[in-house]
mmCIF file of N, CA and C in Angstrom:
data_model
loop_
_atom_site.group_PDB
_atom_site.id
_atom_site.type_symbol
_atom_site.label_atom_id
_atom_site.label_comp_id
_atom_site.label_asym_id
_atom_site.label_seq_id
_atom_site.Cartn_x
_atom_site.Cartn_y
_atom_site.Cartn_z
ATOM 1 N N UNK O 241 -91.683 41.356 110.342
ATOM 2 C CA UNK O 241 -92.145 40.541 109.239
ATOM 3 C C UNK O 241 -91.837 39.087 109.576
ATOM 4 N N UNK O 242 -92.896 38.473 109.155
ATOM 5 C CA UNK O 242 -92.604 36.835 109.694
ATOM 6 C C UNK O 242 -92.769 35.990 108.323
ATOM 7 N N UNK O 243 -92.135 34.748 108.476
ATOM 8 C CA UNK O 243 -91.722 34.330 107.196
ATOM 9 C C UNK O 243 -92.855 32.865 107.569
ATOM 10 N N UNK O 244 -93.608 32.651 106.182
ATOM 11 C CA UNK O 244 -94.218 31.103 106.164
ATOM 12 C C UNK O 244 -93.607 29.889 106.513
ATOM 13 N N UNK O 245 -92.110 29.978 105.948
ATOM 14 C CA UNK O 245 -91.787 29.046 105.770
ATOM 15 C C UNK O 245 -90.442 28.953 106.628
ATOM 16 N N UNK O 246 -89.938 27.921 106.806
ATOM 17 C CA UNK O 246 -89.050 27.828 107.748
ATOM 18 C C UNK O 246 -87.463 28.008 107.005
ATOM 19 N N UNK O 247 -87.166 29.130 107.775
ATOM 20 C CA UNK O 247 -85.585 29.300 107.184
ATOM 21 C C UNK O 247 -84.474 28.041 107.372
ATOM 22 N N UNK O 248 -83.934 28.017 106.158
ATOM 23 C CA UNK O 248 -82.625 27.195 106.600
ATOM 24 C C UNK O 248 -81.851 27.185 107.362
ATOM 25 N N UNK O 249 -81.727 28.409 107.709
ATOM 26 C CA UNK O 249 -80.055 29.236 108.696
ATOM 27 C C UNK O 249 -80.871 28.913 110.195
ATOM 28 N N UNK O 250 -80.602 28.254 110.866
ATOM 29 C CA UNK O 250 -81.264 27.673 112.432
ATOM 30 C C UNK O 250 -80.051 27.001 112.831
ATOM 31 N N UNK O 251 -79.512 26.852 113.800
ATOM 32 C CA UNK O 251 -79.155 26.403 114.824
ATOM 33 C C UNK O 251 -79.380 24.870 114.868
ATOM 34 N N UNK O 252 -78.114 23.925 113.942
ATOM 35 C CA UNK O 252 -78.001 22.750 114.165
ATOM 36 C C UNK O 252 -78.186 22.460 112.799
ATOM 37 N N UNK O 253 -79.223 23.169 111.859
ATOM 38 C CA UNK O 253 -78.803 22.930 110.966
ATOM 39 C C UNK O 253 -77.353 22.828 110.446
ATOM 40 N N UNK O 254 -77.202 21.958 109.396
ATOM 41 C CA UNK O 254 -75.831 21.774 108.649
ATOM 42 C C UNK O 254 -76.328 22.419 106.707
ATOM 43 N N UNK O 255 -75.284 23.116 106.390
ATOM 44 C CA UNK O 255 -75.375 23.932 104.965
ATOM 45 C C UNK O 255 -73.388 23.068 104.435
ATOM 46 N N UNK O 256 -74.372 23.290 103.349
ATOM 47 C CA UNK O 256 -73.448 23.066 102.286
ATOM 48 C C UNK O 256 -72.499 24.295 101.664
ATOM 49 N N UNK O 257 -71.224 24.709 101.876
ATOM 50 C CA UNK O 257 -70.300 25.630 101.552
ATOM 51 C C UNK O 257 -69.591 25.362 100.292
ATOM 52 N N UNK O 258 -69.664 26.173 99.006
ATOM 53 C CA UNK O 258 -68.815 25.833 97.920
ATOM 54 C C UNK O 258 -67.605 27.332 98.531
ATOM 55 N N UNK O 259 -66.410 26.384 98.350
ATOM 56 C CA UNK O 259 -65.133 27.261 98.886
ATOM 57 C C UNK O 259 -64.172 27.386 97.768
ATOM 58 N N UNK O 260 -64.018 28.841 97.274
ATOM 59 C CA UNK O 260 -62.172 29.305 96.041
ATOM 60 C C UNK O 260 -62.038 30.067 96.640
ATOM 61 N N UNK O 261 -60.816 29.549 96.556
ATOM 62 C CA UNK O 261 -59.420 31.199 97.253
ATOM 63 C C UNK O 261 -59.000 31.066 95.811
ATOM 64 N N UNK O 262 -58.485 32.908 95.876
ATOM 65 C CA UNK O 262 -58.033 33.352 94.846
ATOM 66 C C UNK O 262 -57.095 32.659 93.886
ATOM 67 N N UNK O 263 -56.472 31.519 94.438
ATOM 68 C CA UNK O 263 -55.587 31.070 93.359
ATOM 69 C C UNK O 263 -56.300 29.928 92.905
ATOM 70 N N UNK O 264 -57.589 29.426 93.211
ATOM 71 C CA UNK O 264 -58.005 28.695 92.105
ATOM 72 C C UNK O 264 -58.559 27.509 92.818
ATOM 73 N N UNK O 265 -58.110 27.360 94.011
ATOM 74 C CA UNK O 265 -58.521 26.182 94.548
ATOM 75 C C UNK O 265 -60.102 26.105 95.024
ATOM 76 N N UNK O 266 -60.857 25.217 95.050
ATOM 77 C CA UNK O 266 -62.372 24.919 95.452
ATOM 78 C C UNK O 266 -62.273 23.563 96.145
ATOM 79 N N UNK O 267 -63.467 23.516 96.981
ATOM 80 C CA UNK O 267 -63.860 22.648 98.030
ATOM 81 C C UNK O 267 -65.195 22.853 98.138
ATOM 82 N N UNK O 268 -65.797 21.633 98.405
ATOM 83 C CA UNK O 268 -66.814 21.788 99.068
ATOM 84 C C UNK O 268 -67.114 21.299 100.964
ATOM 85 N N UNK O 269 -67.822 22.111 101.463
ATOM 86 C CA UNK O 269 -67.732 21.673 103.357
ATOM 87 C C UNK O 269 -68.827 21.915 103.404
ATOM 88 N N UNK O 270 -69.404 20.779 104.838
ATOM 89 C CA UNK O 270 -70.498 21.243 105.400
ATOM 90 C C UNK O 270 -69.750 22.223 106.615
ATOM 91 N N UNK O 271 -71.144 22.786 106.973
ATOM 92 C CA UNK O 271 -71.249 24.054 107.819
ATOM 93 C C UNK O 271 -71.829 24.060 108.994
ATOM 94 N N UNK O 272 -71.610 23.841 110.197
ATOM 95 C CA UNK O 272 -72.254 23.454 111.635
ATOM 96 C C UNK O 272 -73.097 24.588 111.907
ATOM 97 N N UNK O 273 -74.195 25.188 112.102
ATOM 98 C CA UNK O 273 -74.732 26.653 112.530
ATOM 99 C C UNK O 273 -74.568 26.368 113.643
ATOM 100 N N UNK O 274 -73.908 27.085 114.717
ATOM 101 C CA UNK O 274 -73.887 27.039 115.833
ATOM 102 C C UNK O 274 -74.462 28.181 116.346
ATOM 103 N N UNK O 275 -74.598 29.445 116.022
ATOM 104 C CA UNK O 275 -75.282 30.617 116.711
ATOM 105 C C UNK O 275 -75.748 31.430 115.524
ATOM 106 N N UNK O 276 -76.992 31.757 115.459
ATOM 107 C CA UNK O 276 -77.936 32.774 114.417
ATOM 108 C C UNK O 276 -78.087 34.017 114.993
ATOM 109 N N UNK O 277 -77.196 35.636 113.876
ATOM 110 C CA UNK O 277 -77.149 36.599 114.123
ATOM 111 C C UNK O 277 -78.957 37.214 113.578
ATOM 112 N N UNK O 278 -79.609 37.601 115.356
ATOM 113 C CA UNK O 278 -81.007 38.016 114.343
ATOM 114 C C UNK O 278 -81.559 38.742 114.622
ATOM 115 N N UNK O 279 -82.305 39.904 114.389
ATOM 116 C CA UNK O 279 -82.685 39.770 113.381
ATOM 117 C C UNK O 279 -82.110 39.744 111.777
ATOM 118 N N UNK O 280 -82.423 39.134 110.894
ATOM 119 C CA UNK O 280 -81.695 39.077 109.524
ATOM 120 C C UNK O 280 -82.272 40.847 108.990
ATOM 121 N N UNK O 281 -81.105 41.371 108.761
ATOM 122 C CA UNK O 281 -81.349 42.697 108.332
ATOM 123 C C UNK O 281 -81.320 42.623 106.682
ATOM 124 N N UNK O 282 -80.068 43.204 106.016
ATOM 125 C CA UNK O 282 -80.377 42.505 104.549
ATOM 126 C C UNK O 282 -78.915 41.579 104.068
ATOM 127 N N UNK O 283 -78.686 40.815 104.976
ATOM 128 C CA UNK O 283 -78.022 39.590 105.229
ATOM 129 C C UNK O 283 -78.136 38.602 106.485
ATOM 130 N N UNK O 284 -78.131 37.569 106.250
ATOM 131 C CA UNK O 284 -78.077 36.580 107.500
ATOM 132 C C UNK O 284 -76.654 35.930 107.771
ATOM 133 N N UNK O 285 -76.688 36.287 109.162
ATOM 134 C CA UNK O 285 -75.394 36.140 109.465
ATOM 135 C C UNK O 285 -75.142 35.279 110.561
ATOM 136 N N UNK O 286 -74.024 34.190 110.932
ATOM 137 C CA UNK O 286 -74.054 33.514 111.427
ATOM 138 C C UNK O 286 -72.850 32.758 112.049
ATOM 139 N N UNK O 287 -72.907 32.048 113.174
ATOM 140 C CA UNK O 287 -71.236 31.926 113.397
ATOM 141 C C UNK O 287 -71.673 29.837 113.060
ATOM 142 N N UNK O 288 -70.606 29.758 112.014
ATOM 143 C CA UNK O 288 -70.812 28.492 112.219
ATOM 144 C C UNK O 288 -69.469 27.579 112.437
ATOM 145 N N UNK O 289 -69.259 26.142 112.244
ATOM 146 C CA UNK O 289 -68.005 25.237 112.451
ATOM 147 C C UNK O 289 -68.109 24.540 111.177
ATOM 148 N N UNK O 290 -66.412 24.542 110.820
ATOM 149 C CA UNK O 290 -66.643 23.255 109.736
ATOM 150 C C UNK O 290 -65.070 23.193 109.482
ATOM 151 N N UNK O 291 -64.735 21.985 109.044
ATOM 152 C CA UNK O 291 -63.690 21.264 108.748
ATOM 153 C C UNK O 291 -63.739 21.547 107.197
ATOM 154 N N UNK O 292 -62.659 21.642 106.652
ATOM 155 C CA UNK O 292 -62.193 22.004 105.279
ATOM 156 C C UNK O 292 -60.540 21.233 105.327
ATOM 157 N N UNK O 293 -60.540 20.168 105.161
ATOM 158 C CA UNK O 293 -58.976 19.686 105.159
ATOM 159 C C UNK O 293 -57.936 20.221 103.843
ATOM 160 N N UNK O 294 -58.761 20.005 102.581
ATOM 161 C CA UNK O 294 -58.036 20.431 101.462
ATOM 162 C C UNK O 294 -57.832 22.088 101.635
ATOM 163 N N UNK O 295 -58.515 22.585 101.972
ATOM 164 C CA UNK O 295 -58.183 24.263 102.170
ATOM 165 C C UNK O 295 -57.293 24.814 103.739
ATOM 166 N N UNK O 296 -57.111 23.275 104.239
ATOM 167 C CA UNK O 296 -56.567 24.178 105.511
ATOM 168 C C UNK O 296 -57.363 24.749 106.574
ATOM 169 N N UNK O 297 -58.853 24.872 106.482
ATOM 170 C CA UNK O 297 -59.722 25.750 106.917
ATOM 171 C C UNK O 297 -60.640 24.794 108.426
ATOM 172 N N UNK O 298 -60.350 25.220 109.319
ATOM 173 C CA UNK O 298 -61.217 24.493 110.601
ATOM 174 C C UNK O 298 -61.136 25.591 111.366
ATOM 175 N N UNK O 299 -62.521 25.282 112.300
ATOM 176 C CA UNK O 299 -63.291 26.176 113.275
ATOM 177 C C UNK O 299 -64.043 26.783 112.867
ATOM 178 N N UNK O 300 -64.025 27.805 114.257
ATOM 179 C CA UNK O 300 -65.437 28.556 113.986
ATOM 180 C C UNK O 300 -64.974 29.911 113.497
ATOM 181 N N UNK O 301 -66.329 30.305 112.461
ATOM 182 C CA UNK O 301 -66.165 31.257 111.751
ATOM 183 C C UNK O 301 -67.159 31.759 111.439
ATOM 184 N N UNK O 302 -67.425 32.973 110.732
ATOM 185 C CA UNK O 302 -68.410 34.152 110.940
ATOM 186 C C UNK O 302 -69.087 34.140 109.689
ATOM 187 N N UNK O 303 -70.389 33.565 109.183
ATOM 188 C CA UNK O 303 -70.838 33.332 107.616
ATOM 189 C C UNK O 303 -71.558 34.238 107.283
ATOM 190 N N UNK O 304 -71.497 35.354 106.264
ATOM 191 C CA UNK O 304 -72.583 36.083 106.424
ATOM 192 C C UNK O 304 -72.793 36.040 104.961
ATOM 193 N N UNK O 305 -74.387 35.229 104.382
ATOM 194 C CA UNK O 305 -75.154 35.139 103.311
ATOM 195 C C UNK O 305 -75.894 36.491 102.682
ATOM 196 N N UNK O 306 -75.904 37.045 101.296
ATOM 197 C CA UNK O 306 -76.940 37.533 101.215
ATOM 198 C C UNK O 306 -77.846 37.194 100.268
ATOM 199 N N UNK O 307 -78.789 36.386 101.225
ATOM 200 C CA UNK O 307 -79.489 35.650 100.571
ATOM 201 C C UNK O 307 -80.706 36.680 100.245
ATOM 202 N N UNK O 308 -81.489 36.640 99.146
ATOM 203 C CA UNK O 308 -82.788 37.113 99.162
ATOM 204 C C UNK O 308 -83.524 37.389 99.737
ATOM 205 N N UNK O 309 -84.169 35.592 99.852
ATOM 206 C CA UNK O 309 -85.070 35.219 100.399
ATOM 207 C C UNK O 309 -85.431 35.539 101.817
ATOM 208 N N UNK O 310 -84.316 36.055 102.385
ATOM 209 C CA UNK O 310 -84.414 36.064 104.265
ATOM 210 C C UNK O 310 -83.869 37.947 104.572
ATOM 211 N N UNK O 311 -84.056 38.410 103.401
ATOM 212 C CA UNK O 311 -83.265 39.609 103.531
ATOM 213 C C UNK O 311 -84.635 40.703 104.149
ATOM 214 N N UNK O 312 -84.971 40.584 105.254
ATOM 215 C CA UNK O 312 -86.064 41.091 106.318
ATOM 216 C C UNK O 312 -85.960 42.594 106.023
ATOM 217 N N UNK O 313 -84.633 42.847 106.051
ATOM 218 C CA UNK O 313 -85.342 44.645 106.320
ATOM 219 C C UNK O 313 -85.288 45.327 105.012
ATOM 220 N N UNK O 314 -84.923 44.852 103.949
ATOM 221 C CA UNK O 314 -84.856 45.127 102.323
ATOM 222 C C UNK O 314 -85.952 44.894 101.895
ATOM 223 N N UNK O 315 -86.082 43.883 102.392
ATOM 224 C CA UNK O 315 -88.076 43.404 101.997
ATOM 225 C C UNK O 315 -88.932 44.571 102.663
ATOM 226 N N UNK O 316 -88.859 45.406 103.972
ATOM 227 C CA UNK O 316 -90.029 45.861 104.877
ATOM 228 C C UNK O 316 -89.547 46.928 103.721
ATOM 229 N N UNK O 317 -88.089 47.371 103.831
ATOM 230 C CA UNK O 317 -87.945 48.556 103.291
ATOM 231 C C UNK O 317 -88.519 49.270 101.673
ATOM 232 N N UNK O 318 -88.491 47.929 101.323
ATOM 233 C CA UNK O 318 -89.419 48.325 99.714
ATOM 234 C C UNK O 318 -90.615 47.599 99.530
ATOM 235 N N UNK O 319 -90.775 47.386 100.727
ATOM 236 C CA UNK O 319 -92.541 47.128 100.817
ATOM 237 C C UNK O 319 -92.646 45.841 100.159
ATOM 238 N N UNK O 320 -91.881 44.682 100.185
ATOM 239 C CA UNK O 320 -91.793 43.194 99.265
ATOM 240 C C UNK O 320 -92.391 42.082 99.751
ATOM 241 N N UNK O 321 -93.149 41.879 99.578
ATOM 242 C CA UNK O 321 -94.132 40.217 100.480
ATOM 243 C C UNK O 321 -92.666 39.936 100.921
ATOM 244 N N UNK O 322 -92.990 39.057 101.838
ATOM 245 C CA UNK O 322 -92.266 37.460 102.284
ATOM 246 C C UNK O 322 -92.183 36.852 101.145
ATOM 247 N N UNK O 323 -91.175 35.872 101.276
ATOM 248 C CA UNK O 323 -90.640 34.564 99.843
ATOM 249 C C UNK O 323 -91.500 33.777 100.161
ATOM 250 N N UNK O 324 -91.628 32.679 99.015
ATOM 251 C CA UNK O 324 -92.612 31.736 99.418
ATOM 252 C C UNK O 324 -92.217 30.956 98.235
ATOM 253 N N UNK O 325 -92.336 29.453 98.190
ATOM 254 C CA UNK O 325 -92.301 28.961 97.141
ATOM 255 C C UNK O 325 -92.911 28.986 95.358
ATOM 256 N N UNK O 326 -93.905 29.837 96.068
ATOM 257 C CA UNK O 326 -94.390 30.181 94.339
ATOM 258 C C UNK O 326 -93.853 31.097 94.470
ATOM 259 N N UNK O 327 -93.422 32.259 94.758
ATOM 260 C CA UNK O 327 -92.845 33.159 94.304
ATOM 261 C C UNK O 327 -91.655 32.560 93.363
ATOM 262 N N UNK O 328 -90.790 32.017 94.082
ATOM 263 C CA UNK O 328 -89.706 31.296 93.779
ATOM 264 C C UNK O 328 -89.704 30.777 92.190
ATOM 265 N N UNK O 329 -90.755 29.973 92.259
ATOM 266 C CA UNK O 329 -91.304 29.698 90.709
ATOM 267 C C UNK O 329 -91.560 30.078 90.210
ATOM 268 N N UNK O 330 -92.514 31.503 89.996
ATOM 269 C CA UNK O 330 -92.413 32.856 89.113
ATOM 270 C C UNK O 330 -91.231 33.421 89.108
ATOM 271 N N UNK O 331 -90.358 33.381 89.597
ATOM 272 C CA UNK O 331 -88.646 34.302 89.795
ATOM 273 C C UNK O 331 -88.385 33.557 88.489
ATOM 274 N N UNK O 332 -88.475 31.834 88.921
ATOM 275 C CA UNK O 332 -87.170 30.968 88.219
ATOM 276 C C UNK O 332 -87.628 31.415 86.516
ATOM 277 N N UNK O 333 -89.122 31.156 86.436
ATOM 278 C CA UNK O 333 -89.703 31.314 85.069
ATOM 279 C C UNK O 333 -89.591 32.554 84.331
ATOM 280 N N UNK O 334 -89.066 33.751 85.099
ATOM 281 C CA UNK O 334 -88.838 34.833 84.972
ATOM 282 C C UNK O 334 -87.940 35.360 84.014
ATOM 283 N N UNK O 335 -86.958 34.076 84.871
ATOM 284 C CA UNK O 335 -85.461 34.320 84.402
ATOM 285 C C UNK O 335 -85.115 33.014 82.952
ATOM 286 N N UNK O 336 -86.145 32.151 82.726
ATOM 287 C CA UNK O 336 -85.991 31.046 81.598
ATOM 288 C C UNK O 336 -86.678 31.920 80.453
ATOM 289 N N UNK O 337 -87.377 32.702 80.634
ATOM 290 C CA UNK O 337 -88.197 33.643 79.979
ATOM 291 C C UNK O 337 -87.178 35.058 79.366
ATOM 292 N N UNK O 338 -86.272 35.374 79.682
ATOM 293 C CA UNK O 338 -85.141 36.249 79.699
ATOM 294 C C UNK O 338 -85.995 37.526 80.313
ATOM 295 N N UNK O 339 -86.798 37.650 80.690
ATOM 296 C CA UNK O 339 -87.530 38.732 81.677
ATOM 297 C C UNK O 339 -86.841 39.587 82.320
ATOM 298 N N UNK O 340 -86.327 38.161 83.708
ATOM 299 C CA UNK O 340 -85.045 39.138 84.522
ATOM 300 C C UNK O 340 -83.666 40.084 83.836
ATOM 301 N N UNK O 341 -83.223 39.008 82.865
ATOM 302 C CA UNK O 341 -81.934 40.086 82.342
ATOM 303 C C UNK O 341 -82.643 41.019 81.309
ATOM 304 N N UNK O 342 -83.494 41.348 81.031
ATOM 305 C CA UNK O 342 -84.414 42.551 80.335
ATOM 306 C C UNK O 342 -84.522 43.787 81.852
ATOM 307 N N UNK O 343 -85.249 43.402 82.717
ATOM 308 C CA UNK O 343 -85.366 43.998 83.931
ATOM 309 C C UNK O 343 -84.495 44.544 84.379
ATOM 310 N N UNK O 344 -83.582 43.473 84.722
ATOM 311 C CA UNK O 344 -82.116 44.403 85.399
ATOM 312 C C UNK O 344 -80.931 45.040 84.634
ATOM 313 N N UNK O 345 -81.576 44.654 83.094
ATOM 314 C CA UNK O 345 -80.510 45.962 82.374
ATOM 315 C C UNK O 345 -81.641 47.619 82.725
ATOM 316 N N UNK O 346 -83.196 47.112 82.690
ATOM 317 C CA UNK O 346 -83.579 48.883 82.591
ATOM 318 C C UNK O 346 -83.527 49.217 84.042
ATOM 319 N N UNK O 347 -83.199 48.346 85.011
ATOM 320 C CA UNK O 347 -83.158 49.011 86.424
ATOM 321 C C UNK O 347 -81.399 49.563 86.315
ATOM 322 N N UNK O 348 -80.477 49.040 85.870
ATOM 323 C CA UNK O 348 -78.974 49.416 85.696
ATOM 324 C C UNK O 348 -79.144 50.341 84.997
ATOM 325 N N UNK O 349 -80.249 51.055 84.033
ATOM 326 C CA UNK O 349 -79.795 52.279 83.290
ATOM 327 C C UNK O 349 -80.875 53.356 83.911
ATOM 328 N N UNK O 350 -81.305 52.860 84.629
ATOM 329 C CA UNK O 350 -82.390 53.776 85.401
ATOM 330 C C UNK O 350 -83.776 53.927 84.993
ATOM 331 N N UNK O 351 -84.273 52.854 84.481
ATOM 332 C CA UNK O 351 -85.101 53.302 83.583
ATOM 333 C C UNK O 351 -86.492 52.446 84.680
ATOM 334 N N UNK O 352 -87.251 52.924 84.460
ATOM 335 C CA UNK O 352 -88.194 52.222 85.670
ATOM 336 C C UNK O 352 -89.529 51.593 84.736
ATOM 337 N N UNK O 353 -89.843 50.690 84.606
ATOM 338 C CA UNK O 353 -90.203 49.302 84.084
ATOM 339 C C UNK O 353 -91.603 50.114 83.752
ATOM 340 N N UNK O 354 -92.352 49.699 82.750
ATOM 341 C CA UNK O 354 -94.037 50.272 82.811
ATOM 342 C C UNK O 354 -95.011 49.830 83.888
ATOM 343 N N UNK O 355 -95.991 50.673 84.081
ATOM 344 C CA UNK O 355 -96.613 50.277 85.260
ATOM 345 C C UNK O 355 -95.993 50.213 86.406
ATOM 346 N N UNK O 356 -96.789 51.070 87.550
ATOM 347 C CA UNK O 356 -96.565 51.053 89.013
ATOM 348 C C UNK O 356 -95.845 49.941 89.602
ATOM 349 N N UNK O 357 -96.289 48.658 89.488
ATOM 350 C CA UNK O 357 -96.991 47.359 90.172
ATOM 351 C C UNK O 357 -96.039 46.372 89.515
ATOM 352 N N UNK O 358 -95.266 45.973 90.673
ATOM 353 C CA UNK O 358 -94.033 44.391 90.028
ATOM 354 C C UNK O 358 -94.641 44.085 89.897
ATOM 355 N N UNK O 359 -94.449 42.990 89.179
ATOM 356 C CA UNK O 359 -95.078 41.069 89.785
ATOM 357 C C UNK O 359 -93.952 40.862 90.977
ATOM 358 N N UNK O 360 -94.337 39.807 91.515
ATOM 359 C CA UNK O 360 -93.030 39.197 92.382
ATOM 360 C C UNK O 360 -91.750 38.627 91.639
ATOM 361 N N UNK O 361 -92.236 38.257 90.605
ATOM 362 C CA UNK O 361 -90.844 37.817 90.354
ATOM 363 C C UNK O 361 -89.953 39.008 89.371
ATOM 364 N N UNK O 362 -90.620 40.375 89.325
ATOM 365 C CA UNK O 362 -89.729 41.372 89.581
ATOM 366 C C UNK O 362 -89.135 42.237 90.905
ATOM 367 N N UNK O 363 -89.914 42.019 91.518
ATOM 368 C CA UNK O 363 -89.562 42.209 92.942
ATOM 369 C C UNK O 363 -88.201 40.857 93.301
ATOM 370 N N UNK O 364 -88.342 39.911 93.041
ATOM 371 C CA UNK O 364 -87.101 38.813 93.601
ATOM 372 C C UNK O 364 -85.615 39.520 92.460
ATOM 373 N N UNK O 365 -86.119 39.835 91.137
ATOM 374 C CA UNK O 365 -85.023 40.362 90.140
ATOM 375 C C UNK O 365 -84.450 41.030 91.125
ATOM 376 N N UNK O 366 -85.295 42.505 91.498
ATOM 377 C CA UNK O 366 -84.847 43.327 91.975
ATOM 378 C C UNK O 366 -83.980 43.079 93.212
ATOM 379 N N UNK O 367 -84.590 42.378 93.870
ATOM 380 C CA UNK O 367 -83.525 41.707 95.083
ATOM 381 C C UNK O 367 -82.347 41.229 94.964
ATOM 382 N N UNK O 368 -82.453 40.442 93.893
ATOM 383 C CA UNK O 368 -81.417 39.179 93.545
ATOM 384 C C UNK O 368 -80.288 40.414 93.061
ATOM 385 N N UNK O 369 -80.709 41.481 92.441
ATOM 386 C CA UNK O 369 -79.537 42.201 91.745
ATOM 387 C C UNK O 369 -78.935 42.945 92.904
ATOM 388 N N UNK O 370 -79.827 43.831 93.399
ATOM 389 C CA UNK O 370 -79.631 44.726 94.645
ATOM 390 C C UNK O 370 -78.674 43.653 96.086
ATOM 391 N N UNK O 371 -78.732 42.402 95.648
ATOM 392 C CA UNK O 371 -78.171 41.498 96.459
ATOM 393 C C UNK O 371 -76.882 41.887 96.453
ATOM 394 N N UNK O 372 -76.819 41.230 95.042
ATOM 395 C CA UNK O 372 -75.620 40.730 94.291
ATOM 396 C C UNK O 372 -74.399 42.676 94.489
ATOM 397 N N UNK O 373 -75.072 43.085 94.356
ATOM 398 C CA UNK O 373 -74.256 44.601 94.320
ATOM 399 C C UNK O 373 -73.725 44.535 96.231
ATOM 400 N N UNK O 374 -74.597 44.354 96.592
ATOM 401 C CA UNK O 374 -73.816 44.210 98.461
ATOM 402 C C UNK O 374 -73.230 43.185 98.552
ATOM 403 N N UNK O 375 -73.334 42.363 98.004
ATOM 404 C CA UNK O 375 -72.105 40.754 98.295
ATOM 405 C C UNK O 375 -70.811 41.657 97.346
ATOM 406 N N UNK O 376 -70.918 42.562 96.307
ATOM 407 C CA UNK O 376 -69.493 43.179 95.994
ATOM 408 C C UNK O 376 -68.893 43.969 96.407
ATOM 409 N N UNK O 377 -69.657 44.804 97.613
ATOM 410 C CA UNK O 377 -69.078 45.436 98.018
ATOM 411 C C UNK O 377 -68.192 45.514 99.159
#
């Protein structure tokens, strides 16, 4: 699957890191990408560099996002277009609409939505939740 649009996570790019350790402290760091783990399966993973003085935190280290949008084999696996910026904008309107938290309470109780056929921006719900459950685990 090939994506329209150009991923963030590349090699030289620099990302923005919001950082808490458990006792409370936050930082924000940029993030050096120095090497892209790929293919992106249903996380992108990556070794990058960054300086964190208030946290103590320098070098290189192992980032692994689970982002949606780049989540390649979650997408082939439930048959999900590629992201794209309108999608994105049907997601966001989705969720100003209370749509999504309607959605992902009847997908949490098992209940499977009327009609065959997402829209995309139940397909991104579905992601975004199905995300969010592997970043806890």
């Amino acid at each position: 699957m090939t994506h329209e649009f150009e991923c963030p996570y590349a090699v030289g790019n620099v990302i923005k890191i919001h950082l808490e350790t458990p006792d409370g402290l936050e930082a924000t760091a940029d993030a050096n990408i120095i090497k892209v783990f790929k293919p992106f399966t249903l996380s992108s993973v990556m070794l990058i560099r960054m300086a964190c003085s208030s946290l103590r935190l320098e070098g290189d280290m192992i980032l692994k996002l689970f982002d949606r949008r780049f989540a390649t084999q979650l997408r082939e696996d439930e048959k999900i277009r590629p992201w794209n910026p309108d999608t994105e904008t049907e997601y966001r309107q989705f969720i100003l609409d209370g749509g999504a938290s309607e959605f992902v309470t009847q997908l949490n109780d098992g209940e499977t939505p009327e009609g065959s056929t997402w829209s995309a921006a139940m397909d991104e719900t579905y992601l975004h939740d199905h995300m969010l459950d592997l970043y806890k685990t």
